[in-house]
mmCIF file of C-alpha atoms and ligand atoms in Angstrom:
data_model
loop_
_atom_site.group_PDB
_atom_site.id
_atom_site.type_symbol
_atom_site.label_atom_id
_atom_site.label_comp_id
_atom_site.label_asym_id
_atom_site.label_seq_id
_atom_site.Cartn_x
_atom_site.Cartn_y
_atom_site.Cartn_z
ATOM 1 C CA UNK G 1 100.673 81.270 88.449
ATOM 2 C CA UNK G 2 99.178 84.593 86.780
ATOM 3 C CA UNK G 3 100.432 84.703 83.376
ATOM 4 C CA UNK G 4 101.626 88.523 82.845
ATOM 5 C CA UNK G 5 100.605 88.186 79.037
ATOM 6 C CA UNK G 6 97.119 88.800 80.318
ATOM 7 C CA UNK G 7 97.918 92.091 81.721
ATOM 8 C CA UNK G 8 96.915 95.400 80.195
ATOM 9 C CA UNK G 9 99.543 96.747 78.080
ATOM 10 C CA UNK G 10 99.461 99.654 80.354
ATOM 11 C CA UNK G 11 100.114 97.584 83.433
ATOM 12 C CA UNK G 12 103.154 96.048 81.876
ATOM 13 C CA UNK G 13 104.991 99.261 82.642
ATOM 14 C CA UNK G 14 104.443 98.705 86.344
ATOM 15 C CA UNK G 15 107.054 97.033 88.626
ATOM 16 C CA UNK G 16 105.913 93.614 89.954
ATOM 17 C CA UNK G 17 108.052 94.088 93.187
ATOM 18 C CA UNK G 18 106.283 94.558 96.314
ATOM 19 C CA UNK G 19 107.034 98.001 98.080
ATOM 20 C CA UNK G 20 109.624 98.049 100.726
ATOM 21 C CA UNK G 21 108.378 98.269 104.399
ATOM 22 C CA UNK G 22 106.763 101.764 104.770
ATOM 23 C CA UNK G 23 105.583 102.482 108.481
ATOM 24 C CA UNK G 24 108.310 103.854 110.636
ATOM 25 C CA UNK G 25 107.031 101.405 113.248
ATOM 26 C CA UNK G 26 108.314 98.406 110.964
ATOM 27 C CA UNK G 27 111.986 99.457 111.523
ATOM 28 C CA UNK G 28 114.060 99.189 114.523
ATOM 29 C CA UNK G 29 114.721 102.392 116.720
ATOM 30 C CA UNK G 30 118.240 102.663 115.284
ATOM 31 C CA UNK G 31 116.821 103.069 111.783
ATOM 32 C CA UNK G 32 116.693 106.620 110.511
ATOM 33 C CA UNK G 33 114.306 107.613 107.790
ATOM 34 C CA UNK G 34 115.515 110.136 105.411
ATOM 35 C CA UNK G 35 113.543 108.561 102.548
ATOM 36 C CA UNK G 36 109.924 109.467 103.068
ATOM 37 C CA UNK G 37 107.863 112.698 103.021
ATOM 38 C CA UNK G 38 106.236 111.844 106.222
ATOM 39 C CA UNK G 39 105.240 114.652 108.207
ATOM 40 C CA UNK G 40 106.972 115.312 111.576
ATOM 41 C CA UNK G 41 104.679 113.255 114.253
ATOM 42 C CA UNK G 42 105.040 116.225 116.651
ATOM 43 C CA UNK G 43 103.223 118.556 114.063
ATOM 44 C CA UNK G 44 100.144 116.403 113.516
ATOM 45 C CA UNK G 45 97.322 118.467 114.823
ATOM 46 C CA UNK G 46 94.809 117.141 117.353
ATOM 47 C CA UNK G 47 91.712 116.841 115.511
ATOM 48 C CA UNK G 48 89.722 114.385 117.822
ATOM 49 C CA UNK G 49 87.351 117.043 119.090
ATOM 50 C CA UNK G 50 86.593 118.227 115.486
ATOM 51 C CA UNK G 51 86.138 114.582 114.333
ATOM 52 C CA UNK G 52 83.737 114.127 117.186
ATOM 53 C CA UNK G 53 81.778 117.150 116.548
ATOM 54 C CA UNK G 54 81.623 116.468 112.534
ATOM 55 C CA UNK G 55 80.127 112.943 113.682
ATOM 56 C CA UNK G 56 77.563 114.586 116.154
ATOM 57 C CA UNK G 57 76.721 118.046 114.603
ATOM 58 C CA UNK G 58 76.717 116.879 111.104
ATOM 59 C CA UNK G 59 76.120 113.103 111.365
ATOM 60 C CA UNK G 60 73.938 112.736 108.307
ATOM 61 C CA UNK G 61 76.247 114.864 106.082
ATOM 62 C CA UNK G 62 79.403 113.125 106.896
ATOM 63 C CA UNK G 63 77.918 109.725 106.815
ATOM 64 C CA UNK G 64 76.290 110.042 103.440
ATOM 65 C CA UNK G 65 77.725 109.863 99.872
ATOM 66 C CA UNK G 66 79.788 113.179 99.205
ATOM 67 C CA UNK G 67 79.264 115.438 96.289
ATOM 68 C CA UNK G 68 81.377 114.094 93.652
ATOM 69 C CA UNK G 69 83.155 117.500 93.208
ATOM 70 C CA UNK G 70 83.804 117.968 96.807
ATOM 71 C CA UNK G 71 81.757 119.663 99.746
ATOM 72 C CA UNK G 72 80.551 123.036 98.866
ATOM 73 C CA UNK G 73 81.811 124.610 101.850
ATOM 74 C CA UNK G 74 85.324 123.207 101.429
ATOM 75 C CA UNK G 75 85.384 124.210 97.705
ATOM 76 C CA UNK G 76 84.365 127.645 98.764
ATOM 77 C CA UNK G 77 87.013 127.943 101.386
ATOM 78 C CA UNK G 78 89.734 126.575 98.977
ATOM 79 C CA UNK G 79 88.491 129.092 96.253
ATOM 80 C CA UNK G 80 89.033 131.953 98.886
ATOM 81 C CA UNK G 81 92.480 130.682 99.848
ATOM 82 C CA UNK G 82 93.563 130.661 96.322
ATOM 83 C CA UNK G 83 91.965 133.904 95.484
ATOM 84 C CA UNK G 84 93.837 135.586 98.521
ATOM 85 C CA UNK G 85 97.022 134.004 96.523
ATOM 86 C CA UNK G 86 96.052 136.051 93.356
ATOM 87 C CA UNK G 87 93.875 133.824 91.625
ATOM 88 C CA UNK G 88 90.367 134.529 90.154
ATOM 89 C CA UNK G 89 88.408 131.432 90.716
ATOM 90 C CA UNK G 90 84.969 130.301 91.571
ATOM 91 C CA UNK G 91 83.975 127.110 93.560
ATOM 92 C CA UNK G 92 83.145 125.558 90.164
ATOM 93 C CA UNK G 93 86.862 125.864 89.418
ATOM 94 C CA UNK G 94 87.623 123.319 92.388
ATOM 95 C CA UNK G 95 87.515 119.607 92.540
ATOM 96 C CA UNK G 96 88.370 118.092 95.890
ATOM 97 C CA UNK G 97 90.452 114.900 95.485
ATOM 98 C CA UNK G 98 92.017 112.164 97.520
ATOM 99 C CA UNK G 99 95.404 113.870 97.558
ATOM 100 C CA UNK G 100 97.416 115.671 94.918
ATOM 101 C CA UNK G 101 98.386 112.304 93.519
ATOM 102 C CA UNK G 102 94.837 111.370 92.462
ATOM 103 C CA UNK G 103 94.688 114.932 90.837
ATOM 104 C CA UNK G 104 97.754 113.775 88.705
ATOM 105 C CA UNK G 105 96.012 110.761 87.625
ATOM 106 C CA UNK G 106 92.882 112.373 86.695
ATOM 107 C CA UNK G 107 94.741 115.104 84.689
ATOM 108 C CA UNK G 108 96.403 112.317 82.764
ATOM 109 C CA UNK G 109 93.017 110.606 82.212
ATOM 110 C CA UNK G 110 91.584 113.709 80.911
ATOM 111 C CA UNK G 111 94.551 114.824 78.639
ATOM 112 C CA UNK G 112 96.630 111.964 77.654
ATOM 113 C CA UNK G 113 96.601 109.242 74.695
ATOM 114 C CA UNK G 114 99.000 106.273 74.398
ATOM 115 C CA UNK G 115 102.156 107.760 72.608
ATOM 116 C CA UNK G 116 101.552 111.221 73.671
ATOM 117 C CA UNK G 117 104.725 113.337 74.970
ATOM 118 C CA UNK G 118 104.819 115.174 78.085
ATOM 119 C CA UNK G 119 107.301 117.501 79.663
ATOM 120 C CA UNK G 120 108.915 116.692 82.974
ATOM 121 C CA UNK G 121 111.985 118.235 84.698
ATOM 122 C CA UNK G 122 114.977 116.128 85.041
ATOM 123 C CA UNK G 123 114.836 115.102 88.022
ATOM 124 C CA UNK G 124 110.997 114.942 88.858
ATOM 125 C CA UNK G 125 108.757 113.658 91.685
ATOM 126 C CA UNK G 126 109.332 110.057 91.246
ATOM 127 C CA UNK G 127 105.986 108.964 92.340
ATOM 128 C CA UNK G 128 104.446 110.588 89.486
ATOM 129 C CA UNK G 129 106.821 108.713 86.999
ATOM 130 C CA UNK G 130 104.832 105.406 86.957
ATOM 131 C CA UNK G 131 101.511 107.166 86.744
ATOM 132 C CA UNK G 132 102.696 108.809 83.619
ATOM 133 C CA UNK G 133 104.333 105.918 82.165
ATOM 134 C CA UNK G 134 101.215 104.044 82.687
ATOM 135 C CA UNK G 135 99.550 106.175 80.137
ATOM 136 C CA UNK G 136 102.185 105.159 77.466
ATOM 137 C CA UNK G 137 103.700 108.596 77.227
ATOM 138 C CA UNK G 138 107.118 109.602 75.881
ATOM 139 C CA UNK G 139 109.059 111.904 78.278
ATOM 140 C CA UNK G 140 110.583 115.241 77.269
ATOM 141 C CA UNK G 141 112.977 116.202 80.104
ATOM 142 C CA UNK G 142 113.939 119.726 80.952
ATOM 143 C CA UNK G 143 116.580 120.798 83.228
ATOM 144 C CA UNK G 144 116.481 123.310 86.155
ATOM 145 C CA UNK G 145 118.938 125.755 87.607
ATOM 146 C CA UNK G 146 118.830 127.875 90.741
ATOM 147 C CA UNK G 147 115.863 129.806 89.360
ATOM 148 C CA UNK G 148 113.825 126.678 88.600
ATOM 149 C CA UNK G 149 112.459 125.222 85.438
ATOM 150 C CA UNK G 150 114.509 126.167 82.316
ATOM 151 C CA UNK G 151 111.903 127.747 80.171
ATOM 152 C CA UNK G 152 114.448 128.609 77.546
ATOM 153 C CA UNK G 153 115.487 124.992 77.190
ATOM 154 C CA UNK G 154 111.802 123.976 76.815
ATOM 155 C CA UNK G 155 111.227 126.531 74.043
ATOM 156 C CA UNK G 156 114.336 125.180 72.252
ATOM 157 C CA UNK G 157 112.994 121.563 72.805
ATOM 158 C CA UNK G 158 109.527 122.477 71.342
ATOM 159 C CA UNK G 159 111.020 124.307 68.304
ATOM 160 C CA UNK G 160 113.352 121.239 67.625
ATOM 161 C CA UNK G 161 110.189 118.998 67.661
ATOM 162 C CA UNK G 162 108.229 121.138 65.561
ATOM 163 C CA UNK G 163 111.084 121.370 63.128
ATOM 164 C CA UNK G 164 111.142 117.661 62.948
ATOM 165 C CA UNK G 165 107.449 117.483 62.390
ATOM 166 C CA UNK G 166 106.733 115.575 65.794
ATOM 167 C CA UNK G 167 103.629 116.433 67.701
ATOM 168 C CA UNK G 168 103.988 118.914 70.624
ATOM 169 C CA UNK G 169 103.772 117.474 74.161
ATOM 170 C CA UNK G 170 100.359 117.162 75.805
ATOM 171 C CA UNK G 171 101.285 118.722 79.182
ATOM 172 C CA UNK G 172 103.942 120.418 81.217
ATOM 173 C CA UNK G 173 104.403 118.833 84.705
ATOM 174 C CA UNK G 174 106.149 121.071 87.327
ATOM 175 C CA UNK G 175 106.670 121.620 91.101
ATOM 176 C CA UNK G 176 107.324 125.453 90.924
ATOM 177 C CA UNK G 177 108.006 125.734 94.835
ATOM 178 C CA UNK G 178 110.631 123.724 96.723
ATOM 179 C CA UNK G 179 110.868 121.267 94.059
ATOM 180 C CA UNK G 180 111.018 117.613 94.953
ATOM 181 C CA UNK G 181 113.636 116.196 94.742
ATOM 182 C CA UNK G 182 115.877 119.510 94.150
ATOM 183 C CA UNK G 183 114.202 122.187 96.329
ATOM 184 C CA UNK G 184 114.457 124.885 93.575
ATOM 185 C CA UNK G 185 111.866 127.598 93.342
ATOM 186 C CA UNK G 186 110.952 128.999 89.879
ATOM 187 C CA UNK G 187 111.497 132.845 89.788
ATOM 188 C CA UNK G 188 108.812 135.139 88.894
ATOM 189 C CA UNK G 189 110.245 136.001 85.446
ATOM 190 C CA UNK G 190 110.584 132.216 84.724
ATOM 191 C CA UNK G 191 106.946 131.689 85.646
ATOM 192 C CA UNK G 192 105.539 134.565 83.443
ATOM 193 C CA UNK G 193 107.728 133.186 80.705
ATOM 194 C CA UNK G 194 106.434 129.489 81.200
ATOM 195 C CA UNK G 195 102.790 130.489 81.283
ATOM 196 C CA UNK G 196 103.251 132.481 78.267
ATOM 197 C CA UNK G 197 105.151 129.949 76.126
ATOM 198 C CA UNK G 198 102.646 127.225 77.175
ATOM 199 C CA UNK G 199 99.539 129.318 76.247
ATOM 200 C CA UNK G 200 101.352 130.342 72.872
ATOM 201 C CA UNK G 201 102.084 126.718 72.096
ATOM 202 C CA UNK G 202 98.614 125.301 73.359
ATOM 203 C CA UNK G 203 100.093 123.148 75.830
ATOM 204 C CA UNK G 204 98.508 122.826 79.474
ATOM 205 C CA UNK G 205 100.676 123.288 82.593
ATOM 206 C CA UNK G 206 100.252 121.104 85.619
ATOM 207 C CA UNK G 207 101.212 122.983 88.676
ATOM 208 C CA UNK G 208 101.928 120.881 91.508
ATOM 209 C CA UNK G 209 102.366 122.837 94.498
ATOM 210 C CA UNK G 210 102.096 120.646 97.717
ATOM 211 C CA UNK G 211 104.828 122.805 99.730
ATOM 212 C CA UNK G 212 103.705 126.212 98.908
ATOM 213 C CA UNK G 213 102.889 127.283 102.537
ATOM 214 C CA UNK G 214 106.078 125.338 103.852
ATOM 215 C CA UNK G 215 108.272 128.456 103.173
ATOM 216 C CA UNK G 216 110.912 129.384 105.511
ATOM 217 C CA UNK G 217 112.254 132.579 104.162
ATOM 218 C CA UNK G 218 111.760 134.878 101.267
ATOM 219 C CA UNK G 219 108.409 136.365 99.471
ATOM 220 C CA UNK G 220 106.007 134.242 97.643
ATOM 221 C CA UNK G 221 106.259 133.731 93.861
ATOM 222 C CA UNK G 222 103.186 134.063 91.951
ATOM 223 C CA UNK G 223 101.226 130.930 91.314
ATOM 224 C CA UNK G 224 101.419 129.898 87.777
ATOM 225 C CA UNK G 225 97.596 129.587 88.367
ATOM 226 C CA UNK G 226 97.447 133.217 89.258
ATOM 227 C CA UNK G 227 99.303 134.162 86.115
ATOM 228 C CA UNK G 228 96.993 132.056 83.938
ATOM 229 C CA UNK G 229 94.365 134.148 81.955
ATOM 230 C CA UNK G 230 93.214 131.571 79.509
ATOM 231 C CA UNK G 231 92.403 128.421 81.698
ATOM 232 C CA UNK G 232 95.749 126.554 80.560
ATOM 233 C CA UNK G 233 97.021 125.834 83.962
ATOM 234 C CA UNK G 234 95.736 122.931 86.258
ATOM 235 C CA UNK G 235 96.828 123.754 89.763
ATOM 236 C CA UNK G 236 97.224 120.854 92.119
ATOM 237 C CA UNK G 237 97.178 121.478 96.029
ATOM 238 C CA UNK G 238 96.914 119.345 98.927
ATOM 239 C CA UNK G 239 96.573 119.318 102.910
ATOM 240 C CA UNK G 240 99.155 116.494 103.155
ATOM 241 C CA UNK G 241 102.239 118.613 103.627
ATOM 242 C CA UNK G 242 100.630 121.411 105.818
ATOM 243 C CA UNK G 243 98.091 119.520 107.983
ATOM 244 C CA UNK G 244 98.532 115.668 107.684
ATOM 245 C CA UNK G 245 99.081 113.228 104.828
ATOM 246 C CA UNK G 246 97.037 110.467 106.146
ATOM 247 C CA UNK G 247 93.791 112.607 105.735
ATOM 248 C CA UNK G 248 94.278 112.214 101.945
ATOM 249 C CA UNK G 249 92.501 115.422 100.783
ATOM 250 C CA UNK G 250 93.804 117.464 98.116
ATOM 251 C CA UNK G 251 92.327 119.526 95.230
ATOM 252 C CA UNK G 252 92.648 120.287 91.511
ATOM 253 C CA UNK G 253 91.897 123.976 90.205
ATOM 254 C CA UNK G 254 90.922 124.159 86.565
ATOM 255 C CA UNK G 255 88.323 125.483 84.166
ATOM 256 C CA UNK G 256 84.846 124.156 85.267
ATOM 257 C CA UNK G 257 84.192 122.382 81.788
ATOM 258 C CA UNK G 258 87.192 120.402 82.636
ATOM 259 C CA UNK G 259 86.377 119.742 86.288
ATOM 260 C CA UNK G 260 82.952 118.576 85.304
ATOM 261 C CA UNK G 261 84.707 115.864 83.107
ATOM 262 C CA UNK G 262 87.264 114.849 85.912
ATOM 263 C CA UNK G 263 84.199 114.373 88.116
ATOM 264 C CA UNK G 264 83.156 111.634 86.054
ATOM 265 C CA UNK G 265 86.507 110.099 86.008
ATOM 266 C CA UNK G 266 86.653 110.092 89.827
ATOM 267 C CA UNK G 267 85.546 106.542 90.486
ATOM 268 C CA UNK G 268 85.942 106.184 94.245
ATOM 269 C CA UNK G 269 82.413 107.904 95.111
ATOM 270 C CA UNK G 270 83.760 111.204 96.362
ATOM 271 C CA UNK G 271 86.394 112.071 98.649
ATOM 272 C CA UNK G 272 85.326 111.438 102.353
ATOM 273 C CA UNK G 273 82.891 113.819 103.435
ATOM 274 C CA UNK G 274 84.085 113.104 107.293
ATOM 275 C CA UNK G 275 87.518 114.231 106.388
ATOM 276 C CA UNK G 276 86.497 117.272 104.421
ATOM 277 C CA UNK G 277 84.265 118.448 107.215
ATOM 278 C CA UNK G 278 87.117 118.043 109.714
ATOM 279 C CA UNK G 279 89.597 119.847 107.390
ATOM 280 C CA UNK G 280 87.182 122.606 106.795
ATOM 281 C CA UNK G 281 86.607 123.417 110.459
ATOM 282 C CA UNK G 282 90.377 123.073 111.404
ATOM 283 C CA UNK G 283 91.240 125.348 108.301
ATOM 284 C CA UNK G 284 88.740 128.105 109.393
ATOM 285 C CA UNK G 285 89.512 128.038 113.170
ATOM 286 C CA UNK G 286 92.001 130.379 114.900
ATOM 287 C CA UNK G 287 94.236 127.519 115.272
ATOM 288 C CA UNK G 288 95.122 127.214 111.618
ATOM 289 C CA UNK G 289 97.456 130.289 111.329
ATOM 290 C CA UNK G 290 99.286 129.138 114.337
ATOM 291 C CA UNK G 291 99.576 125.808 113.087
ATOM 292 C CA UNK G 292 101.214 126.881 109.803
ATOM 293 C CA UNK G 293 103.595 129.014 111.675
ATOM 294 C CA UNK G 294 104.517 126.069 113.741
ATOM 295 C CA UNK G 295 105.124 123.925 110.772
ATOM 296 C CA UNK G 296 107.252 126.665 109.111
ATOM 297 C CA UNK G 297 109.387 127.107 112.155
ATOM 298 C CA UNK G 298 109.884 123.256 112.739
ATOM 299 C CA UNK G 299 110.709 122.241 109.188
ATOM 300 C CA UNK G 300 113.190 125.251 108.945
ATOM 301 C CA UNK G 301 114.902 124.242 112.143
ATOM 302 C CA UNK G 302 115.365 120.901 110.420
ATOM 303 C CA UNK G 303 116.527 122.197 107.178
ATOM 304 C CA UNK G 304 119.212 124.138 109.092
ATOM 305 C CA UNK G 305 120.143 121.106 111.095
ATOM 306 C CA UNK G 306 120.399 118.912 107.951
ATOM 307 C CA UNK G 307 122.453 121.542 106.055
ATOM 308 C CA UNK G 308 124.842 121.935 108.851
ATOM 309 C CA UNK G 309 125.312 118.197 109.436
ATOM 310 C CA UNK G 310 125.776 117.577 105.634
ATOM 311 C CA UNK G 311 128.568 120.514 105.492
ATOM 312 C CA UNK G 312 130.201 118.905 108.426
ATOM 313 C CA UNK G 313 129.991 115.147 107.615
ATOM 314 C CA UNK G 314 129.931 115.197 103.850
ATOM 315 C CA UNK G 315 132.206 118.020 102.672
ATOM 316 C CA UNK G 316 132.524 116.472 99.333
ATOM 317 C CA UNK G 317 128.830 116.856 98.519
ATOM 318 C CA UNK G 318 127.159 119.991 97.042
ATOM 319 C CA UNK G 319 123.971 120.731 98.877
ATOM 320 C CA UNK G 320 121.228 122.873 97.304
ATOM 321 C CA UNK G 321 119.775 124.851 100.247
ATOM 322 C CA UNK G 322 115.729 124.976 99.717
ATOM 323 C CA UNK G 323 113.979 128.193 101.231
ATOM 324 C CA UNK G 324 110.987 125.608 102.039
ATOM 325 C CA UNK G 325 109.674 122.092 101.566
ATOM 326 C CA UNK G 326 110.775 118.961 103.010
ATOM 327 C CA UNK G 327 113.915 117.741 100.979
ATOM 328 C CA UNK G 328 117.497 118.512 100.258
ATOM 329 C CA UNK G 329 119.228 117.491 97.093
ATOM 330 C CA UNK G 330 122.767 116.552 97.208
ATOM 331 C CA UNK G 331 125.242 116.408 94.290
ATOM 332 C CA UNK G 332 128.172 114.108 95.265
ATOM 333 C CA UNK G 333 131.474 114.021 93.220
ATOM 334 C CA UNK G 334 131.132 112.531 89.705
ATOM 335 C CA UNK G 335 133.003 109.283 91.027
ATOM 336 C CA UNK G 336 130.318 108.719 93.745
ATOM 337 C CA UNK G 337 127.614 106.440 92.860
ATOM 338 C CA UNK G 338 124.316 107.575 94.568
ATOM 339 C CA UNK G 339 122.705 104.299 94.002
ATOM 340 C CA UNK G 340 125.577 102.423 95.892
ATOM 341 C CA UNK G 341 125.550 105.060 98.678
ATOM 342 C CA UNK G 342 121.869 104.659 99.017
ATOM 343 C CA UNK G 343 122.077 100.716 99.107
ATOM 344 C CA UNK G 344 125.111 100.697 101.526
ATOM 345 C CA UNK G 345 123.555 103.400 104.002
ATOM 346 C CA UNK G 346 120.247 101.393 104.029
ATOM 347 C CA UNK G 347 122.279 98.441 105.232
ATOM 348 C CA UNK G 348 123.533 100.719 107.999
ATOM 349 C CA UNK G 349 120.061 101.611 108.948
ATOM 350 C CA UNK G 350 120.011 105.141 107.199
ATOM 351 C CA UNK G 351 117.326 105.170 104.572
ATOM 352 C CA UNK G 352 117.315 107.679 101.749
ATOM 353 C CA UNK G 353 116.631 107.737 98.183
ATOM 354 C CA UNK G 354 119.246 107.482 95.130
ATOM 355 C CA UNK G 355 118.926 110.406 92.769
ATOM 356 C CA UNK G 356 118.519 108.082 89.822
ATOM 357 C CA UNK G 357 115.181 107.139 90.796
ATOM 358 C CA UNK G 358 113.939 110.642 90.260
ATOM 359 C CA UNK G 359 114.759 110.534 86.458
ATOM 360 C CA UNK G 360 111.935 109.604 83.977
ATOM 361 C CA UNK G 361 114.344 108.440 81.429
ATOM 362 C CA UNK G 362 115.930 105.099 82.115
ATOM 363 C CA UNK G 363 118.934 105.128 79.923
ATOM 364 C CA UNK G 364 122.672 104.574 81.035
ATOM 365 C CA UNK G 365 123.271 108.331 80.784
ATOM 366 C CA UNK G 366 121.153 109.538 83.712
ATOM 367 C CA UNK G 367 123.218 111.018 86.443
ATOM 368 C CA UNK G 368 124.098 108.687 89.208
ATOM 369 C CA UNK G 369 125.880 111.029 91.688
ATOM 370 C CA UNK G 370 122.825 112.324 93.610
ATOM 371 C CA UNK G 371 120.814 111.606 96.618
ATOM 372 C CA UNK G 372 117.772 112.975 98.037
ATOM 373 C CA UNK G 373 117.291 113.565 101.880
ATOM 374 C CA UNK G 374 113.950 114.103 103.519
ATOM 375 C CA UNK G 375 114.345 116.162 106.735
ATOM 376 C CA UNK G 376 110.652 116.142 107.571
ATOM 377 C CA UNK G 377 110.327 113.195 109.686
ATOM 378 C CA UNK G 378 113.471 112.874 111.611
ATOM 379 C CA UNK G 379 114.120 114.913 114.754
ATOM 380 C CA UNK G 380 117.117 117.186 115.100
ATOM 381 C CA UNK G 381 118.998 114.621 117.062
ATOM 382 C CA UNK G 382 118.244 111.945 114.380
ATOM 383 C CA UNK G 383 119.534 114.094 111.820
ATOM 384 C CA UNK G 384 122.773 114.666 113.733
ATOM 385 C CA UNK G 385 123.259 111.232 114.383
ATOM 386 C CA UNK G 386 121.844 110.031 110.976
ATOM 387 C CA UNK G 387 124.124 112.210 108.850
ATOM 388 C CA UNK G 388 127.258 111.400 110.922
ATOM 389 C CA UNK G 389 126.633 107.688 110.116
ATOM 390 C CA UNK G 390 125.756 108.665 106.699
ATOM 391 C CA UNK G 391 129.165 110.312 106.477
ATOM 392 C CA UNK G 392 130.973 107.102 107.537
ATOM 393 C CA UNK G 393 129.372 105.132 104.863
ATOM 394 C CA UNK G 394 130.009 107.947 102.229
ATOM 395 C CA UNK G 395 133.744 108.068 103.322
ATOM 396 C CA UNK G 396 134.010 104.310 102.686
ATOM 397 C CA UNK G 397 132.759 104.757 99.221
ATOM 398 C CA UNK G 398 134.124 108.162 98.072
ATOM 399 C CA UNK G 399 137.632 107.289 99.510
ATOM 400 C CA UNK G 400 137.749 110.594 101.319
HETATM 401 C C1 PLP N 501 105.491 117.017 94.289
HETATM 402 C C2 PLP N 501 104.393 116.308 95.030
HETATM 403 N N1 PLP N 501 103.255 116.124 94.647
HETATM 404 C C3 PLP N 501 102.434 115.540 95.237
HETATM 405 C C4 PLP N 501 102.751 114.886 96.543
HETATM 406 C C5 PLP N 501 101.680 113.840 97.230
HETATM 407 O O1 PLP N 501 100.555 114.570 97.508
HETATM 408 P P1 PLP N 501 99.408 113.981 98.289
HETATM 409 O O2 PLP N 501 99.776 113.285 99.473
HETATM 410 O O3 PLP N 501 98.273 115.156 98.374
HETATM 411 O O4 PLP N 501 98.918 112.903 97.179
HETATM 412 C C6 PLP N 501 103.821 115.012 96.958
HETATM 413 C C7 PLP N 501 104.298 114.321 98.210
HETATM 414 O O5 PLP N 501 105.537 113.910 98.407
HETATM 415 C C8 PLP N 501 105.047 115.597 96.235
HETATM 416 O O6 PLP N 501 106.124 115.947 96.741
#
């Protein structure tokens, strides 16, 4: 038996439980997966011809080690893509990563020492929590409302820390669009205020924006990175939510001197040049705009389907309707335990995630009456069937 005393202090924050089954094929047909942010299989693009061409026309390039910072043509494309969205970047501002998650980890490695405080929303993206926790951080949690991140609450929390003589947080992590899990989008006013506050206090912002183009209605709000005039914002992007998560390609946009350091921390030998070439050719092809429209229309239809089904089958739950993204966040009546609902629904073949998993703090006072439902992977029929079955489980718990 391996004695856990030999683990690094950091590793002792990690759960020793093996993850639950992951692939949809590991479950029976009756099982309905509202838990994962898998892409809709019907929307995965046909990339076979591009892969073939990459391996023949660019054989040497795609089979050699990649550039540590990402292939130059992809960084140029990403730079143009972000500049068309209001930024003022050069390719030196871009680091290609193995998904946005690797970007989160690299930023932590760059900025955090054990004992540092960081700001996250309550709730926040649950996969990021163990990554942050592994760096030995203290969490400062800030709430959200319909306009997203509560900047005034953050300003008050920072003032309180300063008054107590405590060090300021080392970063502010947020998902400004179609937040995971709440679906909330920050208003332009809040964005301007957050960028100004963070700059005034000298606290870097990490803008994690995987769902930006998965918008169903309404106009874009400005990127935090586009409002950043001092290099204080790290922007995280990814192709996971718009193209395919299995490609594992994302990026960080930040000041070149910070990118240069992160390149040295990126220990896997460079993100796959084959995949970078395939994505680049797809992104610059005429198929890409049509693909984006297809993605937006299909997820919008699923969003509408799940909202209608929840309103029909779980009338006691309050649903926050997101204008984009992959998830809906349900607030249940206070006496309904989201952990119990998730467990009982799982036994009935309906997989979803209890809201409590999305809180960085572990105390007894975290709200228990929420659940998150992903609508990205399930068909409209599965949504109708799955939410009807969830409604039956809900009624057995809620006594409605
Ligand atoms: C907020 C957020 N950040 C990052 C990711 C993961 O992105 P990637 O697949 O690029 O690592 C997700 C996926 O669910 C997410 O919701």
